[in-house]
Tab-separated table of C-alpha atoms in Angstrom:
chain	number	residue	atom	x	y	z
N	1	MET	CA	4.856	-6.223	-19.486
N	2	LYS	CA	2.310	-8.598	-21.035
N	3	ASP	CA	4.822	-11.426	-21.314
N	4	LYS	CA	5.807	-11.248	-17.637
N	5	THR	CA	4.158	-13.425	-15.022
N	6	ILE	CA	3.124	-12.344	-11.532
N	7	GLY	CA	2.611	-14.313	-8.349
N	8	PHE	CA	0.953	-13.179	-5.142
N	9	ILE	CA	1.851	-15.022	-1.948
N	10	GLY	CA	-1.297	-14.186	-0.014
N	11	GLY	CA	-4.658	-13.167	-1.449
N	12	GLY	CA	-5.865	-10.675	1.174
N	13	ARG	CA	-6.732	-6.988	0.976
N	14	ILE	CA	-3.583	-5.649	-0.644
N	15	ALA	CA	-3.556	-8.374	-3.294
N	16	ARG	CA	-7.182	-7.524	-4.121
N	17	ILE	CA	-6.339	-3.796	-4.235
N	18	PHE	CA	-3.501	-4.364	-6.690
N	19	LEU	CA	-5.558	-6.765	-8.815
N	20	ASP	CA	-8.430	-4.272	-8.975
N	21	ALA	CA	-5.942	-1.603	-10.083
N	22	MET	CA	-4.524	-3.839	-12.830
N	23	LYS	CA	-7.882	-5.106	-14.079
N	24	PRO	CA	-8.705	-2.319	-16.561
N	25	HIS	CA	-5.220	-2.247	-18.135
N	26	LYS	CA	-5.013	-4.178	-21.401
N	27	GLU	CA	-1.203	-4.250	-21.251
N	28	ARG	CA	-1.088	-5.834	-17.785
N	29	PRO	CA	0.565	-9.241	-17.335
N	30	GLN	CA	-1.705	-11.968	-18.650
N	31	ASN	CA	-0.482	-14.710	-16.314
N	32	ILE	CA	-1.218	-13.927	-12.659
N	33	VAL	CA	-1.167	-16.580	-9.942
N	34	VAL	CA	-2.622	-15.824	-6.510
N	35	CYS	CA	-2.129	-18.309	-3.709
N	36	ASP	CA	-3.859	-18.355	-0.336
N	37	THR	CA	-4.424	-21.193	2.107
N	38	ASP	CA	-7.880	-19.949	3.163
N	39	PRO	CA	-10.635	-21.478	0.957
N	40	ARG	CA	-12.955	-18.562	1.751
N	41	VAL	CA	-10.372	-16.090	0.414
N	42	ARG	CA	-9.818	-18.210	-2.693
N	43	GLY	CA	-13.560	-18.252	-3.344
N	44	GLN	CA	-13.739	-14.469	-3.059
N	45	LEU	CA	-10.833	-14.067	-5.481
N	46	GLU	CA	-12.394	-16.388	-8.052
N	47	ALA	CA	-15.736	-14.611	-7.796
N	48	ARG	CA	-14.161	-11.163	-8.142
N	49	PHE	CA	-11.513	-11.722	-10.803
N	50	GLY	CA	-12.665	-14.809	-12.698
N	51	SER	CA	-10.391	-15.754	-15.575
N	52	MET	CA	-8.023	-12.841	-14.913
N	53	ILE	CA	-6.063	-14.914	-12.374
N	54	LEU	CA	-5.240	-18.492	-11.455
N	55	VAL	CA	-6.147	-19.123	-7.811
N	56	CYS	CA	-4.430	-21.873	-5.840
N	57	ASP	CA	-3.565	-23.000	-2.335
N	58	ASP	CA	0.053	-23.864	-3.140
N	59	HIS	CA	2.477	-20.997	-2.444
N	60	ALA	CA	5.068	-22.677	-4.662
N	61	ALA	CA	3.004	-21.924	-7.782
N	62	ALA	CA	3.056	-18.183	-7.076
N	63	ALA	CA	6.723	-18.257	-6.064
N	64	GLU	CA	7.736	-19.593	-9.489
N	65	GLN	CA	6.604	-16.455	-11.372
N	66	ASP	CA	8.750	-13.605	-12.764
N	67	ILE	CA	7.589	-11.030	-10.204
N	68	VAL	CA	6.559	-12.362	-6.799
N	69	PHE	CA	4.616	-10.158	-4.391
N	70	ILE	CA	4.873	-11.121	-0.720
N	71	ALA	CA	1.435	-9.995	0.498
N	72	LEU	CA	1.538	-11.497	3.985
N	73	HIS	CA	1.185	-10.240	7.540
N	74	PRO	CA	4.713	-9.862	8.996
N	75	PRO	CA	4.360	-12.724	11.563
N	76	LEU	CA	3.713	-15.228	8.742
N	77	ILE	CA	6.787	-14.330	6.718
N	78	PRO	CA	9.460	-16.605	8.282
N	79	GLU	CA	7.421	-19.781	7.838
N	80	ILE	CA	6.226	-19.025	4.302
N	81	MET	CA	9.629	-17.826	3.080
N	82	GLY	CA	11.076	-21.132	4.219
N	83	GLN	CA	8.450	-22.959	2.177
N	84	ILE	CA	8.988	-21.061	-1.066
N	85	LYS	CA	12.736	-20.399	-1.138
N	86	ARG	CA	13.528	-23.358	-3.361
N	87	HIS	CA	10.821	-22.343	-5.831
N	88	VAL	CA	11.866	-18.718	-6.470
N	89	GLN	CA	13.515	-18.483	-9.885
N	90	GLN	CA	17.046	-17.109	-10.167
N	91	ASN	CA	15.991	-14.212	-12.439
N	92	ALA	CA	12.775	-13.386	-10.583
N	93	VAL	CA	12.195	-10.268	-8.489
N	94	VAL	CA	10.539	-10.589	-5.088
N	95	VAL	CA	8.533	-7.544	-3.953
N	96	SER	CA	7.824	-7.515	-0.232
N	97	LEU	CA	4.839	-5.456	0.892
N	98	ALA	CA	5.443	-5.970	4.605
N	99	PRO	CA	6.978	-3.584	7.130
N	100	LYS	CA	9.536	-4.775	9.674
N	101	TRP	CA	11.302	-7.287	7.428
N	102	THR	CA	14.410	-5.775	5.830
N	103	VAL	CA	15.908	-6.912	2.540
N	104	THR	CA	18.809	-8.489	4.428
N	105	ARG	CA	16.519	-10.506	6.688
N	106	LEU	CA	14.301	-11.547	3.790
N	107	SER	CA	17.354	-12.625	1.821
N	108	ASP	CA	18.451	-14.813	4.725
N	109	LEU	CA	15.002	-16.419	4.860
N	110	LEU	CA	15.155	-17.061	1.103
N	111	GLY	CA	18.506	-18.815	1.315
N	112	GLY	CA	20.601	-15.900	0.061
N	113	PHE	CA	18.326	-14.797	-2.803
N	114	SER	CA	19.003	-11.070	-3.201
N	115	ARG	CA	16.739	-9.750	-5.963
N	116	ILE	CA	14.352	-8.283	-3.400
N	117	VAL	CA	12.490	-4.951	-3.494
N	118	ARG	CA	10.384	-3.461	-0.712
N	119	MET	CA	7.213	-1.464	-1.291
N	120	LEU	CA	4.935	0.146	1.290
N	121	PRO	CA	1.428	-0.052	-0.265
N	122	ASN	CA	-1.338	2.528	0.078
N	123	ALA	CA	-5.072	1.722	-0.247
N	124	PRO	CA	-5.882	4.438	-2.852
N	125	SER	CA	-3.846	2.276	-5.247
N	126	VAL	CA	-7.206	0.626	-5.942
N	127	ILE	CA	-8.162	3.733	-7.978
N	128	HIS	CA	-4.606	4.229	-9.334
N	129	LYS	CA	-3.888	7.031	-6.846
N	130	GLY	CA	-1.761	5.249	-4.283
N	131	TYR	CA	1.415	6.630	-2.763
N	132	ASN	CA	3.619	3.542	-2.546
N	133	PRO	CA	7.236	4.244	-1.507
N	134	VAL	CA	9.740	1.737	-2.899
N	135	PHE	CA	13.228	0.715	-1.838
N	136	TYR	CA	15.493	-0.727	-4.537
N	137	PRO	CA	18.709	-2.302	-3.218
N	138	PRO	CA	21.847	-1.576	-5.248
N	139	GLY	CA	21.758	-5.079	-6.740
N	140	ILE	CA	18.531	-4.424	-8.646
N	141	LYS	CA	19.536	-3.609	-12.229
N	142	GLU	CA	18.159	-0.603	-14.085
N	143	GLU	CA	16.305	-2.828	-16.578
N	144	ASP	CA	14.478	-4.447	-13.652
N	145	ARG	CA	13.681	-1.044	-12.157
N	146	ILE	CA	12.204	0.133	-15.446
N	147	LEU	CA	9.978	-2.939	-15.608
N	148	LEU	CA	8.858	-2.552	-12.011
N	149	ARG	CA	8.160	1.170	-12.409
N	150	GLU	CA	5.855	0.324	-15.295
N	151	LEU	CA	4.010	-2.236	-13.184
N	152	PHE	CA	3.871	0.009	-10.118
N	153	GLY	CA	2.511	2.786	-12.315
N	154	TYR	CA	-0.817	0.918	-12.411
N	155	PHE	CA	-1.162	1.655	-8.707
N	156	GLY	CA	-0.188	5.345	-8.570
N	157	GLU	CA	3.039	6.992	-7.452
N	158	SER	CA	6.026	4.884	-6.384
N	159	PRO	CA	8.801	7.220	-5.189
N	160	GLU	CA	12.171	5.677	-4.398
N	161	VAL	CA	13.075	5.954	-0.708
N	162	GLU	CA	15.687	4.735	1.746
N	163	GLU	CA	14.917	1.407	3.374
N	164	THR	CA	15.219	2.872	6.870
N	165	LYS	CA	12.205	5.096	6.119
N	166	ILE	CA	9.793	2.361	5.001
N	167	GLU	CA	8.276	1.903	8.474
N	168	GLY	CA	7.799	5.655	8.840
N	169	TYR	CA	5.831	5.643	5.596
N	170	ALA	CA	3.840	2.673	6.903
N	171	ILE	CA	2.513	4.850	9.729
N	172	ILE	CA	2.047	8.087	7.775
N	173	THR	CA	0.899	6.992	4.287
N	174	GLY	CA	0.146	3.278	4.536
N	175	MET	CA	-2.300	3.649	7.402
N	176	GLY	CA	-2.908	7.370	6.928
N	177	PRO	CA	-6.296	7.034	5.185
N	178	THR	CA	-7.730	5.292	8.259
N	179	TYR	CA	-7.071	8.414	10.334
N	180	LEU	CA	-9.084	10.563	7.930
N	181	TRP	CA	-11.818	8.481	6.326
N	182	PHE	CA	-14.061	8.197	9.384
N	183	GLN	CA	-13.922	11.962	9.854
N	184	LEU	CA	-14.677	12.658	6.200
N	185	TYR	CA	-17.566	10.177	6.189
N	186	GLU	CA	-18.997	11.968	9.208
N	187	LEU	CA	-18.719	15.317	7.405
N	188	LEU	CA	-20.475	13.701	4.441
N	189	HIS	CA	-23.275	12.475	6.703
N	190	LEU	CA	-23.617	15.853	8.391
N	191	GLY	CA	-23.610	17.672	5.065
N	192	GLN	CA	-26.485	15.501	3.881
N	193	SER	CA	-28.382	16.210	7.100
N	194	PHE	CA	-27.882	19.946	6.457
N	195	GLY	CA	-29.562	19.636	3.056
N	196	LEU	CA	-26.551	19.402	0.739
N	197	SER	CA	-26.972	16.971	-2.149
N	198	GLU	CA	-24.657	14.065	-2.929
N	199	LYS	CA	-23.414	15.930	-6.019
N	200	GLU	CA	-22.740	19.093	-4.036
N	201	LEU	CA	-20.810	17.163	-1.403
N	202	SER	CA	-18.849	15.150	-3.972
N	203	ASP	CA	-17.666	18.486	-5.376
N	204	ALA	CA	-17.154	20.293	-2.077
N	205	LEU	CA	-15.385	17.730	0.137
N	206	PRO	CA	-12.559	16.753	-2.265
N	207	ALA	CA	-11.970	20.419	-3.115
N	208	MET	CA	-11.877	21.348	0.557
N	209	VAL	CA	-9.423	18.538	1.403
N	210	LYS	CA	-7.128	19.365	-1.514
N	211	GLY	CA	-7.200	23.066	-0.710
N	212	THR	CA	-6.513	22.346	2.943
N	213	VAL	CA	-3.413	20.290	2.154
N	214	ASP	CA	-2.193	22.692	-0.530
N	215	THR	CA	-2.467	25.582	1.944
N	216	MET	CA	-0.624	23.584	4.600
N	217	PHE	CA	2.322	22.966	2.277
N	218	GLY	CA	2.256	26.380	0.636
N	219	GLU	CA	3.953	29.651	1.529
N	220	TYR	CA	2.345	30.147	4.945
N	221	SER	CA	3.857	29.095	8.261
N	222	ARG	CA	2.079	26.662	10.579
N	223	GLU	CA	1.015	29.520	12.829
N	224	GLU	CA	-0.347	31.522	9.891
N	225	VAL	CA	-2.282	28.541	8.529
N	226	LEU	CA	-3.875	27.791	11.895
N	227	ASP	CA	-4.894	31.443	12.189
N	228	LEU	CA	-6.683	31.631	8.822
N	229	ILE	CA	-10.055	30.546	10.285
N	230	PRO	CA	-11.000	32.318	13.543
N	231	VAL	CA	-13.779	29.923	14.601
N	232	LYS	CA	-12.723	26.371	15.557
N	233	PRO	CA	-15.877	24.418	16.492
N	234	ILE	CA	-13.993	21.443	17.930
N	235	GLY	CA	-10.848	23.281	18.963
N	236	GLU	CA	-11.316	22.321	22.622
N	237	HIS	CA	-10.700	18.672	21.657
N	238	GLU	CA	-7.533	19.229	19.587
N	239	ALA	CA	-5.133	18.466	22.444
N	240	GLU	CA	-6.997	15.238	23.164
N	241	TRP	CA	-6.855	14.116	19.538
N	242	THR	CA	-3.191	15.065	19.228
N	243	GLY	CA	-2.446	12.990	22.314
N	244	VAL	CA	-4.163	9.961	20.805
N	245	TYR	CA	-2.169	10.324	17.577
N	246	ARG	CA	1.143	10.602	19.388
N	247	GLU	CA	0.481	7.806	21.853
N	248	LYS	CA	-0.955	5.247	19.422
N	249	LEU	CA	1.192	5.913	16.379
N	250	THR	CA	4.482	6.227	18.241
N	251	ALA	CA	3.789	2.885	19.924
N	252	LEU	CA	2.878	1.261	16.602
N	253	TYR	CA	6.016	2.599	14.941
N	254	ALA	CA	8.141	1.135	17.724
N	255	LYS	CA	6.400	-2.214	17.227
N	256	ILE	CA	7.047	-2.475	13.474
N	257	LYS	CA	10.526	-0.947	13.428
N	258	PRO	CA	13.140	-3.590	12.471
């Protein structure tokens, strides 16, 4: 892995998450190029990662590396792909992190280049605990898959999935933490106000969340799980919250579906 080079087209949040995840690994690639057109973003990258990466404003420099991550918002992809297609090396692998754009459409934008993999990234990758589903087209050779699995291992789990399910994972796992974090932070705040220490809460909340999920996917039915605790302090609002989930997330899924 050390002798491979990596390029990031785009230096935003997901690039920073992946770079943070790679930082402590001594066997990580030693040549990493991150390109972003925003000088503010470039300054943040240089301040955060120093000599670990080469920061530039020329997408071509990142596109010339062995493994090229496309870390762009979906609306920017057509224009940028047109700019870099002549710079992508024949034996490189392009890893798209964007929903909506299929391998076929990306290949068309890159002038027929077909060594393209899609990954749906998850924020906990920053602490090596991401759940990042990956689609490998049939044309990706096993030797390339082995190399990519090693790299993706820095970020957490990278299960292989069908391409048609990538957008579903975008809603459920990619954005999933945002549905939970604000609630958990509020429980943390309330716990502190009730006299629990930071140490007590750092033990209790993760254990509660893990136990909750393990129970949900254990031997009990949905009805049995929901009946395990008789008192539901905010039960009167459940229908309202469920409605928000279904309305907002169904609409978002329709928007990002290819």
